[in-house]
PDB file of C-alpha atoms in Angstrom:
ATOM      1  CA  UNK A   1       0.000   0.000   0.000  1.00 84.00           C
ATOM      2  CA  UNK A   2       2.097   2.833  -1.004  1.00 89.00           C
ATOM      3  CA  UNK A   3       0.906   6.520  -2.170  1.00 93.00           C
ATOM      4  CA  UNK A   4       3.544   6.595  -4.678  1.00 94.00           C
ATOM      5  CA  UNK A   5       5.990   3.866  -6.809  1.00 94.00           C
ATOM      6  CA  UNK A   6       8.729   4.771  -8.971  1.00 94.00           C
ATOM      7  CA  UNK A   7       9.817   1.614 -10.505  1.00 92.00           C
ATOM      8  CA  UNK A   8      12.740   0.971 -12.669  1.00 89.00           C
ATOM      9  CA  UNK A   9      14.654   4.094 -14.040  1.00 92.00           C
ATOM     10  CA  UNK A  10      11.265   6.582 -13.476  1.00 95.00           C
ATOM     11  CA  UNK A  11      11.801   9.833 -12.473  1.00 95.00           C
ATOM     12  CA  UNK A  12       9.339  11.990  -9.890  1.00 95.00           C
ATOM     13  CA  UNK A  13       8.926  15.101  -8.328  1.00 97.00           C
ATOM     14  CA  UNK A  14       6.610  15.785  -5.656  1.00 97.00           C
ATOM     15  CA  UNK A  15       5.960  19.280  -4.137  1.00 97.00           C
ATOM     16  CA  UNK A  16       3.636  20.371  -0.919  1.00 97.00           C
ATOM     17  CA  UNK A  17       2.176  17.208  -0.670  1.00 97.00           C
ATOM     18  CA  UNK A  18       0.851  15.064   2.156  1.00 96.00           C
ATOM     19  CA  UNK A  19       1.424  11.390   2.578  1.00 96.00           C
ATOM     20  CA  UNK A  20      -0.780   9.496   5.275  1.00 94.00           C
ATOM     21  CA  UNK A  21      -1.203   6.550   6.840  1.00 92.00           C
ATOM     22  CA  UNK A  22      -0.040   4.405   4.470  1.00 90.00           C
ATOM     23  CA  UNK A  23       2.236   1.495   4.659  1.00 91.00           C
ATOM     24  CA  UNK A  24       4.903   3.603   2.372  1.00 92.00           C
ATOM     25  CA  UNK A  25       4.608   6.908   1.190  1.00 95.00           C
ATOM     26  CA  UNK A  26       6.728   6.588  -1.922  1.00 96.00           C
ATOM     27  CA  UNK A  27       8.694   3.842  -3.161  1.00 94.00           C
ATOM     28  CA  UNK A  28      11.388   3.839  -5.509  1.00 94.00           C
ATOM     29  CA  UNK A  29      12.982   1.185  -7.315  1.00 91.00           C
ATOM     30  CA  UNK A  30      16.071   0.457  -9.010  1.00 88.00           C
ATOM     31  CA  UNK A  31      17.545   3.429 -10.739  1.00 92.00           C
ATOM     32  CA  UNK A  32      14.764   5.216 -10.222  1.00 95.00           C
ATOM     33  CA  UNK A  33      15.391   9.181  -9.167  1.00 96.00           C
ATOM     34  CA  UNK A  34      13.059  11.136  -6.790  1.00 96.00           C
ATOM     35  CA  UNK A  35      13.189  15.108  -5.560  1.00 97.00           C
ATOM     36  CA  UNK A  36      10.767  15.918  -2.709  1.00 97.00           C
ATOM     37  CA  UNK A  37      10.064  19.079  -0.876  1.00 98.00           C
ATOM     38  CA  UNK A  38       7.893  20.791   1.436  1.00 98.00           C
ATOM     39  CA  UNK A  39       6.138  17.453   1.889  1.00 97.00           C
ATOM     40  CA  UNK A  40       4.405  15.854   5.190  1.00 97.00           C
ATOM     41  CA  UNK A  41       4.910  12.109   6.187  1.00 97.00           C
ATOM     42  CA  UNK A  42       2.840  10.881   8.751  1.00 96.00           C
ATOM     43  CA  UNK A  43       1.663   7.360  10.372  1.00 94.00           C
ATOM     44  CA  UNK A  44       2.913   5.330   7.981  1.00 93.00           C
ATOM     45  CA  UNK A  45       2.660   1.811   9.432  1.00 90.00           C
ATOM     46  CA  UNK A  46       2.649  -2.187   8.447  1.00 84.00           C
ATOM     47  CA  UNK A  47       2.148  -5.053  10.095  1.00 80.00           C
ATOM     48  CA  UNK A  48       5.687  -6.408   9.769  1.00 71.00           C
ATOM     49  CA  UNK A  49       6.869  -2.989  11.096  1.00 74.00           C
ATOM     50  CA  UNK A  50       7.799  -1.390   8.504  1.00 78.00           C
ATOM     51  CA  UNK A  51       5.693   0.906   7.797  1.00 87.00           C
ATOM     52  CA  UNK A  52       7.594   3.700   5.761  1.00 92.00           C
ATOM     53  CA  UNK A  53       7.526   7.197   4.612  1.00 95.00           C
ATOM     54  CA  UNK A  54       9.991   7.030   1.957  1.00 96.00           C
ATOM     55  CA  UNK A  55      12.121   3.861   0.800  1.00 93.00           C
ATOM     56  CA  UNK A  56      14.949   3.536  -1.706  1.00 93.00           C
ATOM     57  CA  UNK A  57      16.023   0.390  -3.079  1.00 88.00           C
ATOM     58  CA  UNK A  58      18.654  -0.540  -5.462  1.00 86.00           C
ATOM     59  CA  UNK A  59      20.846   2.120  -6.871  1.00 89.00           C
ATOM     60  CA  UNK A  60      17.781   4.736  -6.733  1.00 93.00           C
ATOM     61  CA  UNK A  61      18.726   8.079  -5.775  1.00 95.00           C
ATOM     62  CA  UNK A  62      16.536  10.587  -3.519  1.00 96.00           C
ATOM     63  CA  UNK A  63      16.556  14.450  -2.533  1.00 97.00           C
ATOM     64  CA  UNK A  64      14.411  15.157   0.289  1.00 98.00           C
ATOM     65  CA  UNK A  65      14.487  19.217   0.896  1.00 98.00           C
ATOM     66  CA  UNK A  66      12.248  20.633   4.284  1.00 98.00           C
ATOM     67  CA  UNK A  67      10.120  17.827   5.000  1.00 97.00           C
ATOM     68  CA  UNK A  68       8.641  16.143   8.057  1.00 97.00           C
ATOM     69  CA  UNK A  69       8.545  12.629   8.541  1.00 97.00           C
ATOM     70  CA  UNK A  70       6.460  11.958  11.514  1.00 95.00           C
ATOM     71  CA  UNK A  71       4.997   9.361  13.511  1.00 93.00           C
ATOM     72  CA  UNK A  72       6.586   6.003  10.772  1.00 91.00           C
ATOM     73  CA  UNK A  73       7.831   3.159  11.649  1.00 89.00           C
ATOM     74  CA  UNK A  74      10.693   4.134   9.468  1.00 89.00           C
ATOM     75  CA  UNK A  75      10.755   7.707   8.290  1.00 95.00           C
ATOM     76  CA  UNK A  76      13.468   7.022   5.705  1.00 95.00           C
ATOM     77  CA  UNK A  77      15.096   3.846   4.141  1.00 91.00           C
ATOM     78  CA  UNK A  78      17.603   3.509   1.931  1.00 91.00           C
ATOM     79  CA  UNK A  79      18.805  -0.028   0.597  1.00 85.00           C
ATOM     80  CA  UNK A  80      21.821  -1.555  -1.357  1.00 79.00           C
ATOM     81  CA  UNK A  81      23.634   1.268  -3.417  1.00 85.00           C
ATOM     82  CA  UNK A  82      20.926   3.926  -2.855  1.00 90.00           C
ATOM     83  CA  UNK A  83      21.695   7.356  -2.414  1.00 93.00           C
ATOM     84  CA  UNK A  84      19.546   9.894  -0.554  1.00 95.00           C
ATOM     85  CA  UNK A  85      20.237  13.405   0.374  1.00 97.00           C
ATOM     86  CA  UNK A  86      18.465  15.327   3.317  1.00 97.00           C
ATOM     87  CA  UNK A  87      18.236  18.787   3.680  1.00 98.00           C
ATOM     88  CA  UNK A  88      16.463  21.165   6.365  1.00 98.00           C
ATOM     89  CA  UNK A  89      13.981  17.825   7.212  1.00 98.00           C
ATOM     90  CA  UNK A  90      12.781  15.784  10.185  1.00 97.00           C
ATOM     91  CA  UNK A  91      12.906  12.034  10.303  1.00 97.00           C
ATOM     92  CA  UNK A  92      12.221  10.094  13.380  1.00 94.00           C
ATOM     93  CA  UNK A  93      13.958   6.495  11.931  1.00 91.00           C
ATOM     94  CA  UNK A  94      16.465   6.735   9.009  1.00 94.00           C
ATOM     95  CA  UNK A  95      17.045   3.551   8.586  1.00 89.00           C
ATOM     96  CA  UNK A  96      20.307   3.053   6.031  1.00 90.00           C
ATOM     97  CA  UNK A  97      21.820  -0.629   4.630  1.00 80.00           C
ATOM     98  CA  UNK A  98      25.052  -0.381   1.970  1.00 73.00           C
ATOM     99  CA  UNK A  99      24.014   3.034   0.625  1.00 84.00           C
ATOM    100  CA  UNK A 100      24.627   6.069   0.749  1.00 91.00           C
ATOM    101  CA  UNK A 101      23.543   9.133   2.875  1.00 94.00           C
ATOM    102  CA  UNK A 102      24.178  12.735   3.252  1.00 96.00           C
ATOM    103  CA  UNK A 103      22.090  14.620   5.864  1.00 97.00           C
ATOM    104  CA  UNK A 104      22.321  18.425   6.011  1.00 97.00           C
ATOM    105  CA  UNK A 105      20.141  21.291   8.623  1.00 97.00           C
ATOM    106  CA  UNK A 106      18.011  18.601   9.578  1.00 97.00           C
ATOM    107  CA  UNK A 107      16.958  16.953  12.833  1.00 97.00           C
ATOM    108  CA  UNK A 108      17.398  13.033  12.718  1.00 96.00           C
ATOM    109  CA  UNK A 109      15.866  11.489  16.199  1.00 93.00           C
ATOM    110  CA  UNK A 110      17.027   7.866  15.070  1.00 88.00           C
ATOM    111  CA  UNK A 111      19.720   6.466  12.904  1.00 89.00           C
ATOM    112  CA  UNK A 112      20.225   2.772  11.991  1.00 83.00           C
ATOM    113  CA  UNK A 113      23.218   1.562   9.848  1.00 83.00           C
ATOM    114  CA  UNK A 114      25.273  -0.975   8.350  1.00 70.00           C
ATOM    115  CA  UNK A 115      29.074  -0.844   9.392  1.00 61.00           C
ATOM    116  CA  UNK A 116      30.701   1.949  10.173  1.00 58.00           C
ATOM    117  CA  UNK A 117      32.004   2.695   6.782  1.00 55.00           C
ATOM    118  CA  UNK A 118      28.514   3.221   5.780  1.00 69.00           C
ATOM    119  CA  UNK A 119      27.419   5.484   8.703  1.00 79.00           C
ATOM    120  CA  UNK A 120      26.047   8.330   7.334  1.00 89.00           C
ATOM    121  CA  UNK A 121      27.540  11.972   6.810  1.00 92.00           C
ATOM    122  CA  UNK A 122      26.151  14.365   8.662  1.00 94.00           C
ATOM    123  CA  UNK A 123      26.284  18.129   8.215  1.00 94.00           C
ATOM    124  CA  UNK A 124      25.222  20.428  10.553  1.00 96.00           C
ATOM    125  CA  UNK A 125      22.346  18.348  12.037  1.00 96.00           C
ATOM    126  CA  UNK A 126      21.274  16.578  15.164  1.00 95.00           C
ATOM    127  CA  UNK A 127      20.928  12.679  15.760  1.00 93.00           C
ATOM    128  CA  UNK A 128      19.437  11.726  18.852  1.00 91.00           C
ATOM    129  CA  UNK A 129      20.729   8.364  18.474  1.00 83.00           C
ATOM    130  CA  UNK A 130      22.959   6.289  16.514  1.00 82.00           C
ATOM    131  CA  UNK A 131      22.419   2.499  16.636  1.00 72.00           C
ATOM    132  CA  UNK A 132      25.139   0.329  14.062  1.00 68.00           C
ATOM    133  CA  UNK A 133      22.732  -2.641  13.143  1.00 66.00           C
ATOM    134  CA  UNK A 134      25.690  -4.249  11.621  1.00 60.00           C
ATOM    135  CA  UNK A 135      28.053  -4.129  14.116  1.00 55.00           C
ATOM    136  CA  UNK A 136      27.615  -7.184  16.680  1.00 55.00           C
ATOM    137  CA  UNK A 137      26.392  -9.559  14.163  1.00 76.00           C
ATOM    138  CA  UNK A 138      26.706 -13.640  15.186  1.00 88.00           C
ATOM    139  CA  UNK A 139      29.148 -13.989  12.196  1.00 89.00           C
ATOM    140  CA  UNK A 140      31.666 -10.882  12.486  1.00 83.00           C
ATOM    141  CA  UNK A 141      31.765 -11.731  16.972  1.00 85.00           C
ATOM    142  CA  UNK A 142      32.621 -15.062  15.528  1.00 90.00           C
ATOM    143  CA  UNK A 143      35.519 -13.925  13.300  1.00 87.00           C
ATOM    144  CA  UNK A 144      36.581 -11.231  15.794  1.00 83.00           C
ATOM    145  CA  UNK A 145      36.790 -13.928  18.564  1.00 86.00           C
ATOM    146  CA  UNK A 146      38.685 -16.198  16.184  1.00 89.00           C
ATOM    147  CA  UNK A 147      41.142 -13.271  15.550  1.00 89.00           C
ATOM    148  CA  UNK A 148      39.509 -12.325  12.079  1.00 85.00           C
ATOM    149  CA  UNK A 149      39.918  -8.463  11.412  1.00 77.00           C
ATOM    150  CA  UNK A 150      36.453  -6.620  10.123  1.00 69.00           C
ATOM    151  CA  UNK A 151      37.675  -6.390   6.317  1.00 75.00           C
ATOM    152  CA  UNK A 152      38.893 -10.239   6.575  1.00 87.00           C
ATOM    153  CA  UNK A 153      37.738 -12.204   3.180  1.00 91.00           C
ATOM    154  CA  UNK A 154      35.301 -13.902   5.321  1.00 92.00           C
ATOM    155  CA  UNK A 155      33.182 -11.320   6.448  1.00 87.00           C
ATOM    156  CA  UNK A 156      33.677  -9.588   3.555  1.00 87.00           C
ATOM    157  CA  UNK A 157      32.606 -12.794   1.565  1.00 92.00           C
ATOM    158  CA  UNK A 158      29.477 -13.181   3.703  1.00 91.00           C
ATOM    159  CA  UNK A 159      28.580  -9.558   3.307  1.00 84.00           C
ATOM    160  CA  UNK A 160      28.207  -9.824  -0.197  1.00 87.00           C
ATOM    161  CA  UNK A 161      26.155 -12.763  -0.041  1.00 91.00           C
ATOM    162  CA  UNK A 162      23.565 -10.580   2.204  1.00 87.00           C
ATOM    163  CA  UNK A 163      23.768  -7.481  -0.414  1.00 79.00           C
ATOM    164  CA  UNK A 164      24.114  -8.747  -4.006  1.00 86.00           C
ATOM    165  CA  UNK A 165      22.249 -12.535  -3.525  1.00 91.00           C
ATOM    166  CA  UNK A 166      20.141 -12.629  -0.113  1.00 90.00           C
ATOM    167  CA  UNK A 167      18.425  -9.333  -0.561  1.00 82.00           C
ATOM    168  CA  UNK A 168      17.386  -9.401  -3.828  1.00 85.00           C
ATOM    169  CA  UNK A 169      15.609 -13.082  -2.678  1.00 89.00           C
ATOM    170  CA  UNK A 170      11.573 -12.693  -2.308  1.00 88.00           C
ATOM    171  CA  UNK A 171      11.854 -12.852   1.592  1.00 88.00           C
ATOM    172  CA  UNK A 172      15.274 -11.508   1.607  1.00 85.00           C
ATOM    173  CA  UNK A 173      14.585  -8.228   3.011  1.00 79.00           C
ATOM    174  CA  UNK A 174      12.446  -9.533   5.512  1.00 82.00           C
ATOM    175  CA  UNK A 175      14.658 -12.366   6.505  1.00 86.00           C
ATOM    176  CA  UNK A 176      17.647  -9.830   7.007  1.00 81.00           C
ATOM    177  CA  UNK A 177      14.920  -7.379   9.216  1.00 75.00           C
ATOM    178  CA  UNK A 178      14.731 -10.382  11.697  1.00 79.00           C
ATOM    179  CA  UNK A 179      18.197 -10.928  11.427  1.00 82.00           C
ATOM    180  CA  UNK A 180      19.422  -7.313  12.516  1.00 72.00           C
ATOM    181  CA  UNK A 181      16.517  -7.739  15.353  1.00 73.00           C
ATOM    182  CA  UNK A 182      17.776 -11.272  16.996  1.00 82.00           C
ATOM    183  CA  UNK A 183      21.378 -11.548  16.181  1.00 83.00           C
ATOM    184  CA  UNK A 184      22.628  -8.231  18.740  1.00 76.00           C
ATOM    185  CA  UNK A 185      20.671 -10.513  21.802  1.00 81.00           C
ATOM    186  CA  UNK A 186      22.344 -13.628  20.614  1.00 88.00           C
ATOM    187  CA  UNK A 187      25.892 -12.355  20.812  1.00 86.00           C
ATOM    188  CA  UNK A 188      24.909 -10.431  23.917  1.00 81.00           C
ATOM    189  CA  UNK A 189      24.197 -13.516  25.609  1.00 88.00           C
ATOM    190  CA  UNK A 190      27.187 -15.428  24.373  1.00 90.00           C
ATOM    191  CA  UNK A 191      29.669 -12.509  25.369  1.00 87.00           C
ATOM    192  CA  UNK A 192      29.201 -12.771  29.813  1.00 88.00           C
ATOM    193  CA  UNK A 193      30.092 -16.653  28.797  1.00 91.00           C
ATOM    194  CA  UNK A 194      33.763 -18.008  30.101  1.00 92.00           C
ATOM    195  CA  UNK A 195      34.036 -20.533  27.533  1.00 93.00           C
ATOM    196  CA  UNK A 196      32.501 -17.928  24.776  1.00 91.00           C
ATOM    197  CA  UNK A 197      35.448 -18.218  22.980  1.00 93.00           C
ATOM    198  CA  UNK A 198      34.253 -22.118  22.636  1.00 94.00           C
ATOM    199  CA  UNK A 199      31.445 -21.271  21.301  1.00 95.00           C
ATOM    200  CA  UNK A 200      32.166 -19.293  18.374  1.00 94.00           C
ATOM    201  CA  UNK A 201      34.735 -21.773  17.574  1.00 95.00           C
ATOM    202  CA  UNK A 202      31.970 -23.993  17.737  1.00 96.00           C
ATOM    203  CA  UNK A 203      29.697 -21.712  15.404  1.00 96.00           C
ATOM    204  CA  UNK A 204      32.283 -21.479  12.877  1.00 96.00           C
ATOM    205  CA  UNK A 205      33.411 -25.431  12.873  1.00 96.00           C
ATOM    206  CA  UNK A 206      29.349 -26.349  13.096  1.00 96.00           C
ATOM    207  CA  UNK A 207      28.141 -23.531  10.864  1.00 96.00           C
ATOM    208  CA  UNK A 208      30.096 -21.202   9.024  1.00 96.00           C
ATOM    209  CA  UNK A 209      32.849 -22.644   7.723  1.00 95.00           C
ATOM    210  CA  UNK A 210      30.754 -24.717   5.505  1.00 97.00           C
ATOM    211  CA  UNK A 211      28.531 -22.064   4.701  1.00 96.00           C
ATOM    212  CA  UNK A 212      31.392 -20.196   3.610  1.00 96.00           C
ATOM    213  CA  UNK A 213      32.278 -22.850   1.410  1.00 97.00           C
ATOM    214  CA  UNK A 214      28.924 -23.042  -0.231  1.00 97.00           C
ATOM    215  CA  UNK A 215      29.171 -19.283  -0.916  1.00 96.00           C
ATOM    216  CA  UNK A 216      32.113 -19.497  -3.018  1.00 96.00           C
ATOM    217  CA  UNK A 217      30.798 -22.332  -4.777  1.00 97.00           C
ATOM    218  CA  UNK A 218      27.838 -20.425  -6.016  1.00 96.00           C
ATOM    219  CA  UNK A 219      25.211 -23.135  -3.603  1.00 97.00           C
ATOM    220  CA  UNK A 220      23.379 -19.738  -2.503  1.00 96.00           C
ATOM    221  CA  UNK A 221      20.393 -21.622  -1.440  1.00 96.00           C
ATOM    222  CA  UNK A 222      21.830 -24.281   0.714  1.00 97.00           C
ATOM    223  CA  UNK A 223      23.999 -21.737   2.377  1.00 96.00           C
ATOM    224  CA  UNK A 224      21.161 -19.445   2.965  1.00 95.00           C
ATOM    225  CA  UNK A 225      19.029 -22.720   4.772  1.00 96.00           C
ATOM    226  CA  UNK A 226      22.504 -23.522   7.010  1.00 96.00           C
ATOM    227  CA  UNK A 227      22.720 -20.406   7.617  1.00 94.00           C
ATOM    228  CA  UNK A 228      18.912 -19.911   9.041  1.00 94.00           C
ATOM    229  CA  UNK A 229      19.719 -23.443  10.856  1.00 95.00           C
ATOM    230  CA  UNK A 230      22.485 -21.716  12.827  1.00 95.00           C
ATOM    231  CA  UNK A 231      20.054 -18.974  14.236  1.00 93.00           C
ATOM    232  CA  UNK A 232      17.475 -21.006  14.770  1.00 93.00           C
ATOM    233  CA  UNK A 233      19.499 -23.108  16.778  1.00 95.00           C
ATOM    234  CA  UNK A 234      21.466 -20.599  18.200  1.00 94.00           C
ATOM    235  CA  UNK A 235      18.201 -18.681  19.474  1.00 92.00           C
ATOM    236  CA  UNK A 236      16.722 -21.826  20.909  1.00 93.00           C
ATOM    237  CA  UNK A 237      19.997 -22.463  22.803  1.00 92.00           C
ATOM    238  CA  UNK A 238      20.614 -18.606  23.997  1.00 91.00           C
ATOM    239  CA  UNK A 239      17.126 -17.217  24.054  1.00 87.00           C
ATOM    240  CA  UNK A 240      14.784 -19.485  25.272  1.00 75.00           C
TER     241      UNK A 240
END
């Protein structure tokens, strides 16, 4: 349910306008370029929360000048290779994954990111709060612990599984949601451990090592079902 799609290399501009209470305001697709200003977001909602007032997907580009983005889910989200620039605007969530952000005057109450080399630039703004989605994932406490740095082949391997295969799957995008939501308590539960450093040994001997090794033998869908094995079983281990 969205007021507005842009799909594939469309171009819109949208002036003085109100979006609400729909599940997305506007939606743009791949390549697709959008220019908003002096626009109202409001109560945009879902039932899988994620209920948005602007989302950018694949290599789309977006210029969002004095709006308000009130009352979402997700004010703004910006996915794989998008690029969005904010100017004299509030969001309450800007939510952004492997893209590209540039935030300017404006008043940001939540951001959620990918990695720190994707954190968002920020120009003379305030964020309320910063919260790195990415950064105490199951896989990269597991290659940390095993002595792994951040930009190791192996993360870097699995990262572009997520970005170029996983999230272009039907459920992808969804399955990577739940993913950001359960991983952070996993790992927080495994850290207090003494013998943690067992148990990501464990992860990677039980899990990840093959999974790796379907990866690079192009087996995307038997790495993506070991890979939901290993939180499943993980969550039922440090969850429950």
């Amino acid at each position: 349910g969205s007021g507005i799609v842009c799909f594939d290399d469309s171009a819109a501009e949208v002036y003085s306008c109100q979006f609400l209470e729909n599940q997305r305001g506007i939606n743009i697709q791949k390549s697709a370029k959008l220019k908003v200003k002096n626009s109202k977001f409001e109560k945009h909602k879902a039932p899988d929360g994620k209920g948005l007032g602007i989302v950018c997907f694949n290599d789309s580009a977006a210029e969002v000048y004095s709006c308000q983005f009130l009352e979402n889910q997700r004010g703004i989200e910006v996915q794989n290779n998008a690029k969005l620039t904010v100017e004299n605007s509030f969001i309450d969530v800007l939510f952004v994954n492997s893209s590209f952000v540039v935030v300017t005057n404006s008043n940001v109450k939540l951001v959620k990111y990918n990695g720190e080399s994707k954190k968002p630039t920020v120009r003379n703004s305030t964020v309320n709060s910063w919260q790195d989605v990415g950064g105490c994932f199951i896989t990269t406490a597991t290659c940390l612990s095993l002595g792994k740095g951040d930009n190791c082949y192996e993360l870097n391997t699995f990262r572009r599984f997520r970005d170029e295969w996983l999230l272009k799957q039907p459920d992808g995008e969804k399955l990577i949601e739940e993913y950001y939501t359960v991983a952070p308590l996993i790992v927080e539960s495994i850290n207090p451990l003494p013998e943690k450093y067992k148990v990501y040994v464990d992860i990677w001997n039980k899990y990840l090592k093959s999974c790796l090794r379907l990866i690079e033998n192009g087996k995307y869908e038997e790495a993506k079902s070991l890979y939901l094995r290993m939180v499943n079983d993980l969550k039922r281990k440090f969850l429950n």
